[in-house]
Amino acid sequence: MARLPGYLRALTALAADGTLSVSSEELASAAGVSSAMLRKDLSHLGSYGVRGVGYDVDRLSSEIAAALGLTQDWPVAIVGMGNLGRALAAYRGFAERGFRVIALLDRDERVVGEVVAGTRVRSTADLPALVEDDGLAIGVIATPPEGAQEACDELVDAGVRSVLNFAPVVLSVPDEVVVRKVDLSTELQILAFHGQRLAVAEAVAP
Amino acid sequence: MARLPGYLRALTALAADGTLSVSSEELASAAGVSSAMLRKDLSHLGSYGVRGVGYDVDRLSSEIAAALGLTQDWPVAIVGMGNLGRALAAYRGFAERGFRVIALLDRDERVVGEVVAGTRVRSTADLPALVEDDGLAIGVIATPPEGAQEACDELVDAGVRSVLNFAPVVLSVPDEVVVRKVDLSTELQILAFHGQRLAVAEAVAP
DNA sequence: ACGACTTTGTGAACACGGGCACAAAGTGAC
DNA sequence: GTCACTTTGTGCCCGTGTTCACAAAGTCGT
Ligand SMILES: NC(=O)c1ccc[n+]([C@@H]2O[C@H](COP(=O)([O-])OP(=O)(O)OC[C@H]3O[C@@H](n4cnc5c(N)ncnc54)[C@H](O)[C@@H]3O)[C@@H](O)[C@H]2O)c1
Ligand SMILES: NC(=O)c1ccc[n+]([C@@H]2O[C@H](COP(=O)([O-])OP(=O)(O)OC[C@H]3O[C@@H](n4cnc5c(N)ncnc54)[C@H](O)[C@@H]3O)[C@@H](O)[C@H]2O)c1
């Protein structure tokens, strides 16, 4: 089900073009998957396609959004206002997709109180209140590796159960908490691996 | 083999602690995988473990680094000097792991010439020269979605065959080019999905 | 109203990756 | 030198996710 967001994005682009209906073949290629896979994925949501025609773009968008829980806005907090945290805070793409950044947090007293992207940076001590009063549900960790586990613990203790982690460390959390990790260095190292394979292949058969 | 970078990171941390030898069990838990999986992964590289003892930390680090092609520095260019591109340019974690950011590029004439993180921003027209003269091997795309395919094409035409894409679009490239995608919104949407599942489960059995 | 055509939904085969469990191999104490 | 102990390397099994291929279902032109 990790592909649904990709389908949703492709559908949104089609809707913007004024397309009303789309076949599994077209949508699949727009989303970068095979048509068989797309159809099987969509069949799990129910039968929203019309044989001989395809899928209604608006209808399918709604169904996928509902399946992903995007009918409501999700409140998000960003923890760690360094380089990365500030770039994330300034990013407009979140709001467009139903995520509302309700708080920017930092541990450092010199950063707290600063205004970043129009929002005042608050202390991580405010976390329990944010969960209680504002329904904070998702935490984004943009602290250095050393601070990540601590930041994560504060989020979890406050009641946040979905975490997106940018720090290159393995976080330990209770079972009911879901952590997803975005790791730049790992991605680059995988690319380096491929680069090396290409170089070797070229040396053998130039 | 996408787990090797994780092992390498765990090993580096262990080496910093002065640890000389490590068992598959310990290393696996540090890297967040099962011990059986770790052993199977490492066995693909060759037999560098000693039965009854474990793995030599330094030796294993070298072997993994060699397998990943990290014995050399990889030249990297960042395309798109907006919010995200600037955060990436200022990030020191790259150099620590063997990646050298040799160029910051943008299409916008008003941005070209600006100095970001100590480096002058250049035009994407310089790409062929960067590949030819400086061995540029990896391109990072941090442009808005509309510009991403164009930026990618320029990279590929110049001879770059490893691309890391931050823009939320599916890039089309020739077979020999490897693209890896980092997509924030998708990650958040997956977290929203889990958040909704939790909410539903709680409503049923409070 | 009917038939040719298009496209979905799905059952069945297939491939891959992960986990289990154990034999082989090495260590170290006596 | 031998024996008990630890830990690796690996053969086998199993579940999940992907692709193939086709029947069922619907559309559109005549
Ligand atoms: N900057 C990038 O482009 C980039 C790229 C890839 C990965 N990362 C990762 O993202 C993370 C952040 O990078 P950065 O460059 O923004 O770091 P940074 O050092 O610029 O900023 C870190 C901020 O986090 C705050 N902090 C530290 N511990 C905290 C805690 N326990 N609770 C709350 N706030 C805390 C600090 O006060 C600081 O303001 C790092 O783990 C880095 O590896 C960054
Ligand atoms: N800012 C974030 O925190 C963030 C988070 C997630 C994803 N993203 C994604 O990263 C991308 C960049 O985001 P941003 O906020 O930095 O955007 P931005 O608008 O701030 O900056 C984009 C820069 O790219 C340049 N550019 C545009 N087309 C180009 C081309 N063809 N070649 C070279 N340069 C080109 C522009 O001149 C501009 O300087 C977007 O696709 C966005 O969706 C950003």
Short mmCIF file of C-alpha atoms and ligand atoms in Angstrom, two decimals, chain A residues 79-85 106-108 111 124 142-145 147 150-151 154 166-168 184, chain B residues 87-88 91, ligand 1:
data_model
loop_
_atom_site.label_atom_id
_atom_site.label_comp_id
_atom_site.label_asym_id
_atom_site.label_seq_id
_atom_site.Cartn_x
_atom_site.Cartn_y
_atom_site.Cartn_z
CA VAL A 79 11.69 18.91 15.94
CA GLY A 80 15.14 20.44 15.41
CA MET A 81 15.41 23.84 13.75
CA GLY A 82 18.79 23.56 12.03
CA ASN A 83 19.54 23.68 8.33
CA LEU A 84 17.16 20.93 7.44
CA GLY A 85 14.42 21.86 9.88
CA ASP A 106 13.96 22.97 19.43
CA ARG A 107 15.82 22.16 22.60
CA ASP A 108 18.31 25.00 22.32
CA VAL A 111 16.70 29.04 19.02
CA THR A 124 10.05 20.58 23.15
CA ALA A 142 15.48 16.93 12.09
CA THR A 143 17.99 16.96 14.94
CA PRO A 144 21.59 15.77 14.75
CA PRO A 145 22.04 12.01 15.28
CA GLY A 147 19.74 14.20 19.79
CA GLU A 150 15.96 11.89 22.92
CA ALA A 151 13.70 13.87 20.61
CA GLU A 154 9.87 13.09 23.99
CA PHE A 166 15.90 12.34 9.07
CA ALA A 167 18.75 11.55 11.44
CA PRO A 168 20.99 8.65 10.43
CA LEU A 184 20.39 10.76 2.47
CA ALA B 87 20.19 23.03 3.19
CA LEU B 88 21.88 20.20 1.31
CA TYR B 91 25.22 19.84 5.14
N1 LIG E 1 21.09 19.62 6.37
C1 LIG E 1 20.87 18.68 5.47
O1 LIG E 1 20.77 18.95 4.30
C2 LIG E 1 20.73 17.27 5.87
C3 LIG E 1 20.73 16.30 4.90
C4 LIG E 1 20.60 14.96 5.25
C5 LIG E 1 20.46 14.62 6.57
N2 LIG E 1 20.46 15.54 7.50
C6 LIG E 1 20.27 15.14 8.89
O2 LIG E 1 19.28 15.94 9.46
C7 LIG E 1 19.61 16.22 10.79
C8 LIG E 1 19.64 17.70 10.99
O3 LIG E 1 20.62 18.30 10.18
P1 LIG E 1 20.94 19.83 10.26
O4 LIG E 1 21.99 20.11 9.28
O5 LIG E 1 19.67 20.59 10.17
O6 LIG E 1 21.53 19.95 11.76
P2 LIG E 1 21.82 21.28 12.60
O7 LIG E 1 22.95 20.96 13.50
O8 LIG E 1 21.91 22.44 11.68
O9 LIG E 1 20.51 21.53 13.49
C9 LIG E 1 20.13 20.70 14.53
C10 LIG E 1 19.13 21.42 15.44
O10 LIG E 1 18.52 20.46 16.30
C11 LIG E 1 18.45 20.98 17.62
N3 LIG E 1 18.43 19.85 18.56
C12 LIG E 1 19.44 19.05 18.94
N4 LIG E 1 19.02 18.12 19.79
C13 LIG E 1 17.71 18.32 19.98
C14 LIG E 1 16.71 17.66 20.75
N5 LIG E 1 16.98 16.58 21.48
N6 LIG E 1 15.45 18.14 20.71
C15 LIG E 1 15.16 19.21 19.95
N7 LIG E 1 16.05 19.87 19.19
C16 LIG E 1 17.31 19.42 19.21
C17 LIG E 1 19.67 21.85 17.74
O11 LIG E 1 19.46 22.84 18.74
C18 LIG E 1 19.77 22.45 16.33
O12 LIG E 1 19.05 23.65 16.24
C19 LIG E 1 20.94 15.56 11.06
O13 LIG E 1 20.71 14.34 11.71
C20 LIG E 1 21.50 15.32 9.70
O14 LIG E 1 22.29 14.16 9.67
C21 LIG E 1 20.59 16.88 7.18
#
